[in-house]
mmCIF file of C-alpha atoms in Angstrom:
data_model
loop_
_atom_site.group_PDB
_atom_site.id
_atom_site.type_symbol
_atom_site.label_atom_id
_atom_site.label_comp_id
_atom_site.label_asym_id
_atom_site.label_seq_id
_atom_site.Cartn_x
_atom_site.Cartn_y
_atom_site.Cartn_z
ATOM 1 C CA MET A 1 -180.529 18.495 91.617
ATOM 2 C CA SER A 2 -179.241 14.272 91.044
ATOM 3 C CA LYS A 3 -179.292 12.596 94.365
ATOM 4 C CA GLN A 4 -176.093 11.801 95.813
ATOM 5 C CA LYS A 5 -174.744 8.215 95.424
ATOM 6 C CA SER A 6 -173.695 6.200 98.681
ATOM 7 C CA ILE A 7 -170.780 3.662 98.609
ATOM 8 C CA THR A 8 -169.909 0.905 101.509
ATOM 9 C CA ILE A 9 -166.501 -0.049 101.812
ATOM 10 C CA VAL A 10 -165.807 -3.240 103.439
ATOM 11 C CA THR A 11 -162.154 -3.707 104.720
ATOM 12 C CA GLY A 12 -159.997 -5.188 107.119
ATOM 13 C CA PHE A 13 -157.832 -2.709 106.959
ATOM 14 C CA TYR A 14 -158.273 1.212 107.249
ATOM 15 C CA PHE A 15 -157.408 4.478 108.336
ATOM 16 C CA PRO A 16 -154.956 5.313 110.507
ATOM 17 C CA GLU A 17 -152.952 2.313 108.982
ATOM 18 C CA ASP A 18 -150.840 4.501 106.529
ATOM 19 C CA THR A 19 -149.289 1.317 104.829
ATOM 20 C CA ALA A 20 -150.451 -1.061 102.006
ATOM 21 C CA ILE A 21 -153.731 -1.891 101.730
ATOM 22 C CA GLY A 22 -155.274 0.497 104.672
ATOM 23 C CA LEU A 23 -153.308 3.499 103.137
ATOM 24 C CA TYR A 24 -154.715 2.633 99.342
ATOM 25 C CA THR A 25 -158.270 2.413 100.485
ATOM 26 C CA THR A 26 -158.261 5.358 102.519
ATOM 27 C CA GLN A 27 -156.905 7.307 99.881
ATOM 28 C CA PHE A 28 -159.541 6.430 97.615
ATOM 29 C CA SER A 29 -162.630 6.762 99.900
ATOM 30 C CA LYS A 30 -161.376 10.426 100.411
ATOM 31 C CA PHE A 31 -160.973 10.838 96.488
ATOM 32 C CA LEU A 32 -164.512 9.425 95.921
ATOM 33 C CA VAL A 33 -165.607 12.012 98.516
ATOM 34 C CA LYS A 34 -164.186 14.624 97.050
ATOM 35 C CA GLN A 35 -166.048 13.600 94.268
ATOM 36 C CA GLY A 36 -169.261 13.895 95.579
ATOM 37 C CA TYR A 37 -169.976 10.234 97.138
ATOM 38 C CA GLU A 38 -171.630 9.469 100.450
ATOM 39 C CA VAL A 39 -169.136 6.754 101.864
ATOM 40 C CA LYS A 40 -169.155 4.797 104.642
ATOM 41 C CA VAL A 41 -166.655 2.061 105.938
ATOM 42 C CA ILE A 42 -166.744 -0.998 107.462
ATOM 43 C CA THR A 43 -163.847 -2.376 109.079
ATOM 44 C CA GLY A 44 -162.099 -3.278 111.985
ATOM 45 C CA PHE A 45 -159.319 -1.491 114.816
ATOM 46 C CA PRO A 46 -156.213 -0.604 113.232
ATOM 47 C CA ASN A 47 -153.863 -2.792 114.053
ATOM 48 C CA TYR A 48 -151.126 -3.266 110.915
ATOM 49 C CA PRO A 49 -148.279 -3.610 110.442
ATOM 50 C CA GLN A 50 -147.523 -3.602 114.906
ATOM 51 C CA TRP A 51 -150.036 -7.018 114.611
ATOM 52 C CA LYS A 52 -151.854 -5.321 117.937
ATOM 53 C CA ILE A 53 -154.498 -2.876 118.176
ATOM 54 C CA HIS A 54 -153.405 0.948 118.281
ATOM 55 C CA ASP A 55 -152.868 2.256 121.449
ATOM 56 C CA GLN A 56 -155.429 5.076 120.672
ATOM 57 C CA TYR A 57 -157.850 2.696 120.414
ATOM 58 C CA LYS A 58 -157.086 -0.161 122.841
ATOM 59 C CA ASN A 59 -159.518 1.298 125.507
ATOM 60 C CA LEU A 60 -162.560 1.679 122.793
ATOM 61 C CA PRO A 61 -165.951 -0.427 123.062
ATOM 62 C CA SER A 62 -166.059 -3.294 120.833
ATOM 63 C CA PHE A 63 -168.147 -1.824 118.228
ATOM 64 C CA TYR A 64 -167.143 1.952 117.478
ATOM 65 C CA THR A 65 -168.355 4.373 114.735
ATOM 66 C CA GLU A 66 -166.265 7.526 113.962
ATOM 67 C CA ASN A 67 -165.933 10.312 111.755
ATOM 68 C CA HIS A 68 -163.099 11.444 109.372
ATOM 69 C CA GLU A 69 -163.136 13.651 106.892
ATOM 70 C CA TYR A 70 -166.892 12.847 105.877
ATOM 71 C CA ILE A 71 -166.620 9.307 106.151
ATOM 72 C CA GLU A 72 -168.241 7.407 108.604
ATOM 73 C CA ILE A 73 -166.434 4.282 110.000
ATOM 74 C CA ILE A 74 -168.025 1.474 111.360
ATOM 75 C CA ARG A 75 -165.493 -0.465 113.975
ATOM 76 C CA TYR A 76 -165.298 -3.784 115.871
ATOM 77 C CA LYS A 77 -162.714 -4.569 117.377
ATOM 78 C CA GLN A 78 -161.352 -7.763 116.149
ATOM 79 C CA TYR A 79 -159.311 -10.518 117.846
ATOM 80 C CA VAL A 80 -155.308 -10.033 116.648
ATOM 81 C CA PRO A 81 -152.986 -12.577 117.720
ATOM 82 C CA SER A 82 -149.959 -11.984 119.940
ATOM 83 C CA LYS A 83 -147.947 -14.214 117.958
ATOM 84 C CA VAL A 84 -148.700 -14.500 113.619
ATOM 85 C CA THR A 85 -149.138 -18.199 113.122
ATOM 86 C CA PHE A 86 -151.640 -20.033 110.772
ATOM 87 C CA LYS A 87 -154.139 -20.359 113.160
ATOM 88 C CA GLY A 88 -153.860 -16.713 114.633
ATOM 89 C CA ARG A 89 -154.649 -15.539 110.713
ATOM 90 C CA VAL A 90 -157.655 -17.730 110.824
ATOM 91 C CA LEU A 91 -159.005 -16.275 114.119
ATOM 92 C CA MET A 92 -158.658 -13.045 112.878
ATOM 93 C CA MET A 93 -160.515 -13.311 109.910
ATOM 94 C CA LEU A 94 -163.172 -15.188 111.576
ATOM 95 C CA SER A 95 -163.484 -12.540 114.262
ATOM 96 C CA LEU A 96 -163.415 -9.720 111.527
ATOM 97 C CA PHE A 97 -166.298 -11.604 109.819
ATOM 98 C CA TYR A 98 -168.471 -11.443 112.828
ATOM 99 C CA GLY A 99 -167.920 -7.624 113.511
ATOM 100 C CA THR A 100 -168.053 -7.125 109.732
ATOM 101 C CA PHE A 101 -171.654 -9.298 109.664
ATOM 102 C CA ARG A 102 -172.883 -7.536 112.925
ATOM 103 C CA ASN A 103 -171.899 -3.905 111.639
ATOM 104 C CA LEU A 104 -174.288 -5.216 108.397
ATOM 105 C CA SER A 105 -177.287 -4.042 109.964
ATOM 106 C CA LYS A 106 -175.905 0.128 110.424
ATOM 107 C CA ILE A 107 -176.136 0.306 106.783
ATOM 108 C CA LYS A 108 -179.651 1.316 105.649
ATOM 109 C CA LYS A 109 -178.370 2.064 101.648
ATOM 110 C CA SER A 110 -175.785 1.829 99.214
ATOM 111 C CA ASP A 111 -175.716 2.104 95.177
ATOM 112 C CA VAL A 112 -172.373 -0.309 95.439
ATOM 113 C CA ILE A 113 -170.947 -1.974 98.064
ATOM 114 C CA ILE A 114 -166.702 -2.261 97.622
ATOM 115 C CA CYS A 115 -165.136 -5.061 99.026
ATOM 116 C CA ILE A 116 -161.441 -4.870 99.663
ATOM 117 C CA VAL A 117 -159.977 -8.756 99.485
ATOM 118 C CA PRO A 118 -157.459 -10.172 101.168
ATOM 119 C CA PHE A 119 -159.730 -11.839 103.535
ATOM 120 C CA THR A 120 -161.965 -13.782 101.114
ATOM 121 C CA ILE A 121 -164.501 -14.660 103.977
ATOM 122 C CA SER A 122 -165.604 -11.138 104.022
ATOM 123 C CA ILE A 123 -166.410 -11.097 100.718
ATOM 124 C CA LEU A 124 -169.730 -13.262 102.285
ATOM 125 C CA PRO A 125 -171.136 -10.628 104.197
ATOM 126 C CA SER A 126 -170.696 -8.028 101.301
ATOM 127 C CA VAL A 127 -172.724 -10.224 99.026
ATOM 128 C CA LEU A 128 -175.512 -10.399 101.752
ATOM 129 C CA LEU A 129 -175.254 -6.193 101.988
ATOM 130 C CA SER A 130 -175.641 -6.089 98.312
ATOM 131 C CA ARG A 131 -178.607 -8.015 98.112
ATOM 132 C CA ARG A 132 -180.146 -6.560 101.056
ATOM 133 C CA THR A 133 -179.822 -3.211 99.477
ATOM 134 C CA LYS A 134 -180.402 -4.045 96.085
ATOM 135 C CA SER A 135 -176.741 -2.760 95.316
ATOM 136 C CA LYS A 136 -173.939 -3.634 93.066
ATOM 137 C CA LEU A 137 -170.927 -5.846 94.370
ATOM 138 C CA TRP A 138 -167.510 -4.624 93.324
ATOM 139 C CA VAL A 139 -164.488 -7.147 94.829
ATOM 140 C CA HIS A 140 -161.551 -5.769 94.495
ATOM 141 C CA ILE A 141 -158.125 -8.077 95.313
ATOM 142 C CA GLN A 142 -155.244 -6.680 96.918
ATOM 143 C CA ASP A 143 -154.010 -10.195 98.149
ATOM 144 C CA PHE A 144 -154.933 -13.414 97.102
ATOM 145 C CA GLU A 145 -154.275 -14.942 100.644
ATOM 146 C CA PHE A 146 -155.272 -18.581 100.485
ATOM 147 C CA ASP A 147 -152.722 -19.041 97.513
ATOM 148 C CA LEU A 148 -150.255 -16.840 98.954
ATOM 149 C CA ALA A 149 -150.467 -19.179 102.232
ATOM 150 C CA LEU A 150 -149.447 -22.190 100.366
ATOM 151 C CA ASP A 151 -146.840 -20.759 97.752
ATOM 152 C CA SER A 152 -145.112 -19.130 101.011
ATOM 153 C CA GLY A 153 -145.413 -21.941 103.022
ATOM 154 C CA ILE A 154 -147.812 -20.587 105.604
ATOM 155 C CA ILE A 155 -149.967 -23.808 105.174
ATOM 156 C CA LYS A 156 -147.878 -27.114 105.080
ATOM 157 C CA LYS A 157 -148.536 -29.250 102.269
ATOM 158 C CA GLU A 158 -147.469 -32.055 104.169
ATOM 159 C CA SER A 159 -150.640 -31.842 106.802
ATOM 160 C CA VAL A 160 -152.833 -34.678 106.315
ATOM 161 C CA PHE A 161 -155.827 -32.174 106.040
ATOM 162 C CA PHE A 162 -154.510 -30.342 103.139
ATOM 163 C CA ASN A 163 -156.336 -31.644 100.004
ATOM 164 C CA LEU A 164 -159.843 -31.404 102.153
ATOM 165 C CA PHE A 165 -159.014 -28.081 103.412
ATOM 166 C CA LYS A 166 -158.007 -26.879 99.631
ATOM 167 C CA ARG A 167 -160.842 -28.080 98.464
ATOM 168 C CA ILE A 168 -163.058 -26.357 100.483
ATOM 169 C CA VAL A 169 -161.548 -23.037 101.055
ATOM 170 C CA PHE A 170 -161.148 -22.448 96.704
ATOM 171 C CA GLY A 171 -164.724 -23.751 96.309
ATOM 172 C CA PHE A 172 -165.964 -21.015 98.384
ATOM 173 C CA GLU A 173 -163.629 -18.461 97.008
ATOM 174 C CA ARG A 174 -165.038 -19.348 93.635
ATOM 175 C CA LYS A 175 -168.419 -18.820 94.601
ATOM 176 C CA MET A 176 -167.736 -15.845 96.605
ATOM 177 C CA LEU A 177 -166.009 -14.401 93.351
ATOM 178 C CA ASN A 178 -169.205 -15.572 90.979
ATOM 179 C CA SER A 179 -171.468 -13.538 93.168
ATOM 180 C CA ALA A 180 -169.465 -9.549 92.227
ATOM 181 C CA ASP A 181 -170.562 -7.727 89.478
ATOM 182 C CA VAL A 182 -167.015 -6.322 88.975
ATOM 183 C CA ILE A 183 -164.233 -7.742 89.972
ATOM 184 C CA SER A 184 -160.570 -6.197 90.140
ATOM 185 C CA SER A 185 -157.313 -6.438 90.903
ATOM 186 C CA ILE A 186 -153.953 -4.784 91.213
ATOM 187 C CA SER A 187 -152.103 -6.624 88.302
ATOM 188 C CA TYR A 188 -152.264 -8.619 85.371
ATOM 189 C CA SER A 189 -151.084 -11.789 86.408
ATOM 190 C CA MET A 190 -153.175 -11.297 89.306
ATOM 191 C CA GLN A 191 -156.166 -10.846 86.690
ATOM 192 C CA ASP A 192 -155.103 -13.920 84.908
ATOM 193 C CA LYS A 193 -155.760 -15.689 88.149
ATOM 194 C CA ILE A 194 -159.519 -14.345 88.199
ATOM 195 C CA LEU A 195 -160.373 -15.797 84.973
ATOM 196 C CA GLN A 196 -159.149 -19.433 86.185
ATOM 197 C CA LYS A 197 -160.891 -18.431 89.791
ATOM 198 C CA SER A 198 -164.200 -17.437 88.612
ATOM 199 C CA ASN A 199 -166.676 -16.883 85.707
ATOM 200 C CA GLN A 200 -165.417 -13.661 85.329
ATOM 201 C CA THR A 201 -164.604 -12.787 81.698
ATOM 202 C CA ASP A 202 -163.425 -9.329 82.042
ATOM 203 C CA PRO A 203 -161.863 -8.743 84.894
ATOM 204 C CA TYR A 204 -160.537 -4.836 85.587
ATOM 205 C CA TYR A 205 -157.247 -3.576 86.074
ATOM 206 C CA PHE A 206 -157.183 -1.488 89.087
ATOM 207 C CA PRO A 207 -153.331 -1.202 90.311
ATOM 208 C CA ASN A 208 -152.217 0.781 93.398
ATOM 209 C CA TRP A 209 -150.605 4.018 92.386
ATOM 210 C CA VAL A 210 -148.082 6.819 93.269
ATOM 211 C CA SER A 211 -148.532 10.114 93.882
ATOM 212 C CA SER A 212 -145.628 12.330 91.732
ATOM 213 C CA GLU A 213 -146.132 14.913 94.915
ATOM 214 C CA LYS A 214 -146.054 12.782 97.858
ATOM 215 C CA ILE A 215 -143.116 10.982 96.696
ATOM 216 C CA ASN A 216 -140.617 13.412 95.143
ATOM 217 C CA PRO A 217 -136.541 13.694 95.408
ATOM 218 C CA THR A 218 -136.675 17.639 94.740
ATOM 219 C CA THR A 219 -138.818 18.103 97.729
ATOM 220 C CA SER A 220 -137.332 15.917 100.150
ATOM 221 C CA SER A 221 -134.980 16.274 103.361
ATOM 222 C CA GLN A 222 -132.635 13.849 104.653
ATOM 223 C CA HIS A 223 -134.128 10.821 106.906
ATOM 224 C CA ARG A 224 -132.525 11.120 110.427
ATOM 225 C CA PHE A 225 -132.500 7.064 109.615
ATOM 226 C CA ILE A 226 -129.875 7.218 106.858
ATOM 227 C CA ASN A 227 -126.135 8.229 107.220
ATOM 228 C CA PRO A 228 -125.523 10.316 104.268
ATOM 229 C CA LYS A 229 -121.830 9.126 104.790
ATOM 230 C CA VAL A 230 -122.305 5.443 104.202
ATOM 231 C CA PHE A 231 -123.848 3.877 101.005
ATOM 232 C CA THR A 232 -127.100 2.572 102.392
ATOM 233 C CA LEU A 233 -129.191 -0.167 101.201
ATOM 234 C CA LEU A 234 -132.695 0.373 102.412
ATOM 235 C CA TYR A 235 -135.902 -1.756 102.949
ATOM 236 C CA SER A 236 -139.297 -0.174 104.114
ATOM 237 C CA GLY A 237 -142.209 -1.897 104.705
ATOM 238 C CA ASN A 238 -143.809 -5.215 106.152
ATOM 239 C CA ILE A 239 -142.156 -7.751 107.873
ATOM 240 C CA GLY A 240 -143.841 -10.608 106.944
ATOM 241 C CA ASP A 241 -143.458 -14.528 105.387
ATOM 242 C CA LYS A 242 -143.948 -12.607 101.704
ATOM 243 C CA GLN A 243 -140.579 -11.981 101.789
ATOM 244 C CA ASP A 244 -137.342 -14.137 101.304
ATOM 245 C CA TRP A 245 -135.744 -13.020 104.431
ATOM 246 C CA GLY A 246 -133.062 -16.132 104.034
ATOM 247 C CA PHE A 247 -132.031 -14.738 101.027
ATOM 248 C CA LEU A 248 -130.862 -11.493 102.749
ATOM 249 C CA GLU A 249 -129.005 -13.214 105.766
ATOM 250 C CA LYS A 250 -126.898 -15.098 102.796
ATOM 251 C CA LEU A 251 -126.009 -11.181 101.299
ATOM 252 C CA CYS A 252 -125.281 -10.026 104.503
ATOM 253 C CA ALA A 253 -122.377 -12.816 105.110
ATOM 254 C CA PHE A 254 -120.764 -11.576 101.628
ATOM 255 C CA ILE A 255 -120.545 -7.692 103.350
ATOM 256 C CA HIS A 256 -116.985 -7.085 104.852
ATOM 257 C CA PRO A 257 -117.013 -3.719 107.436
ATOM 258 C CA ASP A 258 -114.588 -2.254 105.050
ATOM 259 C CA ASP A 259 -117.119 -2.098 102.133
ATOM 260 C CA HIS A 260 -118.577 0.927 104.608
ATOM 261 C CA ILE A 261 -122.402 -0.070 103.196
ATOM 262 C CA GLU A 262 -125.432 -0.232 105.882
ATOM 263 C CA ILE A 263 -128.406 -2.328 105.404
ATOM 264 C CA VAL A 264 -131.518 -0.323 107.140
ATOM 265 C CA ILE A 265 -135.147 -1.970 107.440
ATOM 266 C CA VAL A 266 -137.808 0.034 108.584
ATOM 267 C CA GLY A 267 -141.007 -1.605 109.731
ATOM 268 C CA ASP A 268 -142.651 -4.075 111.754
ATOM 269 C CA GLY A 269 -144.682 -7.304 110.994
ATOM 270 C CA GLY A 270 -145.489 -11.131 112.214
ATOM 271 C CA PHE A 271 -141.243 -12.224 111.102
ATOM 272 C CA LYS A 272 -139.308 -8.667 112.942
ATOM 273 C CA ASN A 273 -138.386 -10.810 116.230
ATOM 274 C CA ASN A 274 -137.298 -13.710 113.674
ATOM 275 C CA LEU A 275 -135.583 -11.669 111.554
ATOM 276 C CA THR A 276 -133.535 -9.238 114.266
ATOM 277 C CA GLU A 277 -132.525 -13.091 115.764
ATOM 278 C CA MET A 278 -131.259 -14.154 112.528
ATOM 279 C CA LEU A 279 -129.235 -10.926 111.651
ATOM 280 C CA GLN A 280 -128.106 -9.726 114.821
ATOM 281 C CA THR A 281 -124.318 -10.518 113.917
ATOM 282 C CA PHE A 282 -124.253 -8.160 111.438
ATOM 283 C CA SER A 283 -123.508 -4.855 113.086
ATOM 284 C CA PHE A 284 -124.476 -3.014 109.674
ATOM 285 C CA VAL A 285 -128.044 -4.026 109.868
ATOM 286 C CA LYS A 286 -130.069 -1.092 111.592
ATOM 287 C CA PHE A 287 -133.777 -1.650 112.694
ATOM 288 C CA PHE A 288 -136.324 0.863 113.073
ATOM 289 C CA ASP A 289 -139.666 0.823 113.747
ATOM 290 C CA PRO A 290 -142.604 2.289 111.464
ATOM 291 C CA ILE A 291 -142.362 6.182 110.475
ATOM 292 C CA PRO A 292 -145.769 8.222 109.754
ATOM 293 C CA TYR A 293 -146.422 8.238 106.137
ATOM 294 C CA ASP A 294 -145.517 11.954 105.847
ATOM 295 C CA GLN A 295 -142.281 10.816 106.462
ATOM 296 C CA LEU A 296 -141.984 8.285 104.147
ATOM 297 C CA ASN A 297 -140.639 10.601 101.043
ATOM 298 C CA ASP A 298 -137.998 11.845 103.247
ATOM 299 C CA LEU A 299 -137.025 8.111 104.179
ATOM 300 C CA LEU A 300 -137.514 6.639 100.528
ATOM 301 C CA CYS A 301 -135.320 9.228 99.172
ATOM 302 C CA SER A 302 -132.377 9.460 101.897
ATOM 303 C CA ALA A 303 -131.418 5.681 100.742
ATOM 304 C CA ASP A 304 -128.829 5.082 97.687
ATOM 305 C CA VAL A 305 -130.670 1.650 96.927
ATOM 306 C CA HIS A 306 -133.954 -0.144 97.778
ATOM 307 C CA PHE A 307 -133.917 -4.077 97.809
ATOM 308 C CA LEU A 308 -136.854 -6.490 98.180
ATOM 309 C CA PHE A 309 -136.200 -10.064 98.016
ATOM 310 C CA GLN A 310 -139.195 -12.343 97.239
ATOM 311 C CA LYS A 311 -139.884 -15.775 98.203
ATOM 312 C CA PRO A 312 -139.707 -17.331 94.022
ATOM 313 C CA GLU A 313 -142.316 -19.432 94.946
ATOM 314 C CA VAL A 314 -144.675 -16.768 94.778
ATOM 315 C CA VAL A 315 -145.417 -15.532 91.477
ATOM 316 C CA ASP A 316 -148.728 -14.081 90.835
ATOM 317 C CA THR A 317 -150.985 -14.245 93.998
ATOM 318 C CA ILE A 318 -149.311 -10.294 95.061
ATOM 319 C CA MET A 319 -147.785 -7.740 93.680
ATOM 320 C CA PRO A 320 -145.716 -5.900 96.024
ATOM 321 C CA SER A 321 -147.140 -1.869 95.938
ATOM 322 C CA LYS A 322 -143.974 -0.629 97.645
ATOM 323 C CA ILE A 323 -141.857 -1.106 94.611
ATOM 324 C CA LEU A 324 -143.988 1.996 93.328
ATOM 325 C CA GLY A 325 -142.474 4.160 96.256
ATOM 326 C CA MET A 326 -139.421 2.685 96.103
ATOM 327 C CA MET A 327 -139.084 3.529 92.314
ATOM 328 C CA ALA A 328 -141.174 6.868 92.333
ATOM 329 C CA SER A 329 -137.756 7.918 94.895
ATOM 330 C CA SER A 330 -135.460 8.207 91.599
ATOM 331 C CA LYS A 331 -133.536 5.566 93.316
ATOM 332 C CA PRO A 332 -132.241 1.930 92.018
ATOM 333 C CA SER A 333 -133.586 -0.746 92.894
ATOM 334 C CA ILE A 334 -132.136 -4.602 93.416
ATOM 335 C CA VAL A 335 -135.257 -7.575 93.345
ATOM 336 C CA SER A 336 -135.115 -10.958 93.711
ATOM 337 C CA GLY A 337 -137.814 -13.707 93.222
ATOM 338 C CA ASN A 338 -139.601 -15.626 90.519
ATOM 339 C CA LYS A 339 -138.450 -14.915 86.951
ATOM 340 C CA ASN A 340 -141.976 -14.781 85.803
ATOM 341 C CA SER A 341 -143.494 -12.287 88.173
ATOM 342 C CA GLU A 342 -145.109 -9.247 87.078
ATOM 343 C CA VAL A 343 -142.285 -7.129 89.323
ATOM 344 C CA ALA A 344 -139.436 -8.780 86.980
ATOM 345 C CA THR A 345 -141.938 -7.440 83.944
ATOM 346 C CA ILE A 346 -141.700 -3.832 85.708
ATOM 347 C CA MET A 347 -137.976 -4.107 86.270
ATOM 348 C CA SER A 348 -136.860 -4.999 82.897
ATOM 349 C CA GLN A 349 -139.567 -2.704 81.152
ATOM 350 C CA SER A 350 -138.033 0.410 83.480
ATOM 351 C CA GLU A 351 -134.496 -0.166 83.131
ATOM 352 C CA GLY A 352 -135.064 1.356 87.108
ATOM 353 C CA GLY A 353 -133.039 -1.688 89.108
ATOM 354 C CA PHE A 354 -131.840 -4.849 88.723
ATOM 355 C CA TYR A 355 -133.764 -7.928 88.889
ATOM 356 C CA PHE A 356 -132.433 -11.372 89.769
ATOM 357 C CA SER A 357 -134.126 -14.869 89.693
ATOM 358 C CA GLN A 358 -133.472 -17.735 92.322
ATOM 359 C CA ASN A 359 -131.245 -18.729 89.741
ATOM 360 C CA ASP A 360 -128.777 -15.846 90.468
ATOM 361 C CA SER A 361 -126.074 -16.159 93.320
ATOM 362 C CA VAL A 362 -126.201 -14.078 95.854
ATOM 363 C CA SER A 363 -122.563 -13.099 94.945
ATOM 364 C CA SER A 364 -123.970 -11.332 91.771
ATOM 365 C CA ILE A 365 -126.422 -9.536 93.472
ATOM 366 C CA TYR A 366 -123.443 -8.092 96.589
ATOM 367 C CA THR A 367 -121.115 -7.421 93.157
ATOM 368 C CA THR A 368 -124.000 -5.160 91.895
ATOM 369 C CA ILE A 369 -124.183 -3.871 95.012
ATOM 370 C CA LEU A 370 -120.402 -2.331 94.715
ATOM 371 C CA GLU A 371 -121.019 -1.787 90.871
ATOM 372 C CA LEU A 372 -123.667 0.889 92.255
ATOM 373 C CA LYS A 373 -121.430 2.150 95.044
ATOM 374 C CA ASN A 374 -119.023 2.806 92.954
ATOM 375 C CA ASN A 375 -120.836 4.548 90.115
ATOM 376 C CA ALA A 376 -122.962 6.904 91.401
ATOM 377 C CA ALA A 377 -123.734 8.169 87.476
ATOM 378 C CA LEU A 378 -125.298 4.380 86.859
ATOM 379 C CA GLY A 379 -127.668 4.665 90.122
ATOM 380 C CA GLU A 380 -128.979 8.647 89.143
ATOM 381 C CA GLN A 381 -129.220 7.215 85.698
ATOM 382 C CA MET A 382 -131.767 4.260 86.612
ATOM 383 C CA GLY A 383 -133.208 5.928 89.411
ATOM 384 C CA ALA A 384 -134.655 8.751 86.983
ATOM 385 C CA LYS A 385 -135.914 5.969 84.366
ATOM 386 C CA ALA A 386 -137.639 3.973 87.702
ATOM 387 C CA ARG A 387 -139.779 7.135 88.381
ATOM 388 C CA ASN A 388 -140.037 7.895 84.691
ATOM 389 C CA TYR A 389 -141.825 4.751 84.303
ATOM 390 C CA ILE A 390 -143.704 4.663 87.413
ATOM 391 C CA LEU A 391 -145.112 7.895 87.086
ATOM 392 C CA GLU A 392 -146.542 7.195 83.641
ATOM 393 C CA LYS A 393 -147.845 3.292 84.175
ATOM 394 C CA PHE A 394 -148.822 4.173 88.173
ATOM 395 C CA SER A 395 -150.226 8.055 88.132
ATOM 396 C CA GLU A 396 -152.534 8.620 91.120
ATOM 397 C CA GLU A 397 -154.698 10.871 88.880
ATOM 398 C CA LYS A 398 -155.073 8.830 86.124
ATOM 399 C CA ILE A 399 -155.994 5.412 87.801
ATOM 400 C CA LEU A 400 -158.521 7.270 89.862
ATOM 401 C CA ALA A 401 -159.963 8.765 87.346
ATOM 402 C CA ASN A 402 -160.131 5.486 85.257
ATOM 403 C CA PHE A 403 -161.962 4.240 88.645
ATOM 404 C CA GLU A 404 -164.230 6.494 88.661
ATOM 405 C CA GLU A 405 -165.460 5.850 85.193
ATOM 406 C CA ARG A 406 -165.813 2.270 85.659
ATOM 407 C CA LEU A 407 -167.743 2.934 89.011
ATOM 408 C CA LYS A 408 -170.453 5.327 87.457
ATOM 409 C CA HIS A 409 -170.748 2.937 84.997
ATOM 410 C CA LEU A 410 -171.798 0.614 87.892
ATOM 411 C CA VAL A 411 -173.999 3.133 89.351
ATOM 412 C CA ALA A 412 -176.056 3.327 85.825
ATOM 413 C CA LEU A 413 -176.550 -0.290 85.869
ATOM 414 C CA LYS A 414 -177.964 -0.371 89.315
ATOM 415 C CA LYS A 415 -180.465 2.165 87.990
ATOM 416 C CA GLU A 416 -181.562 -0.155 85.224
ATOM 417 C CA VAL A 417 -182.463 -2.946 87.672
#
C-alpha cells in the first residue's frame, strides 16, 4: 500500500472565510483530501472581508489548532487594523509572518509546501519549512500585492522613500520566487509578470474556477436583497481600493428616479465607509452586508446586470475572481478598466457583456444600462453566452484535475531527490 502524501498549505486566508482567496484555498484543500492527501493548513484567524476577527474566534488563544473536514488548521491570531491603511496592511503582514514562523515547528513532515500569495513575505517561512522537511515548494500567486499597491495608489510614488522601498521589496520578491520549484498564477498576464520577476521559465496556469452546480440559475430562488419589480445592477464582493468607486459615483449622477433602476452593493471591506458616504445622496443605491456562500447563487442569479469598475491603472497585477460567478449566473456584466486587461479579453471573447475602457464616457455606460433594461432578450442572449464561456474555460472539475496532475509530478520529483 502506498504511503499517504502530505501537503502543507501556507495562506493568509482560509475557512470560514467564504469569499475570494479563502474560498478557493478551502475548496482545493478539500479536493486534495478527497484525492487521498493528508492536508495541513498554516494560516491566521478569519477576518476577511470585514477586516476584524470573526466573532466565534475572538476569544480563542493566539495560537489555536482545529480540524475541519479532515484538515488540520494551525492558526495564529494576527493583528488586524481597525482602519485599512498601508501601515495597517504592513503590520498585519508582519504579524501573520511572525505567527506563521512560530507555527512551522508543528509540521514534522511534508511532501509539498503550497504557499498562497498575496503576502509575498509568507514565502520566506514556506522556504524554510520546505528545506527542513526536504519537500518541494509551490508558490501560487493570487495577487501581486506590491504591484497592486503601487498601481492603485495605496503607496504614494511621491514618497521620499519610494525608490528605496521599491528596490528592497522587489529584490526580496525576486529572491523568494526564485526559491520555488513551481510558481503558478490565475491569469496569463500574471504569468507574464512571473517571467519578468523571476528565473522561472514555465509558470503554471492555475486559474480560479466556478462550479456549474453551485452557481446555477436553474436552481436559484429570488434573493431578498433584489426587488424583482425593479431593474437591478449588482456588485457583490470586497469593497476595497482595487475598484474605481469614483467611476460608480459619476454613473449614479446620470440615473434618474423615473428610470426605475436600483444599484445593490453587497459586501464589506476597507473602503465601505467611504463608499457609503460618497453615495449617500443617491436613494436608489442599497447597501447590504456580506452573505453566506450558500446564498450566493440566489443573489447572483436574481440581479438583472452585474457591474465591476476597475481602476484603469491596474492591468496585470490581479484577476478578479468575482467575474466568474457574475458570468456563470447567466446575466450580462458591465465592466470597466484598462483595455489591455485580461478581463477585457474575457468579455470580448465571451460576448457575455460590455467592457469599457478609461477612454469611454460614463454616459455610454448609462446608455448601455438603459438598452439592457429595455431589451430583455438582449440580456438573456448575452447572459447565456457568458455562462457557456465560463463553464467551458473555468470549470471546477477540469481545473482541479489538471492541478492534481501537476502536483503528482512534483511529488514524483521529490521521490527522486
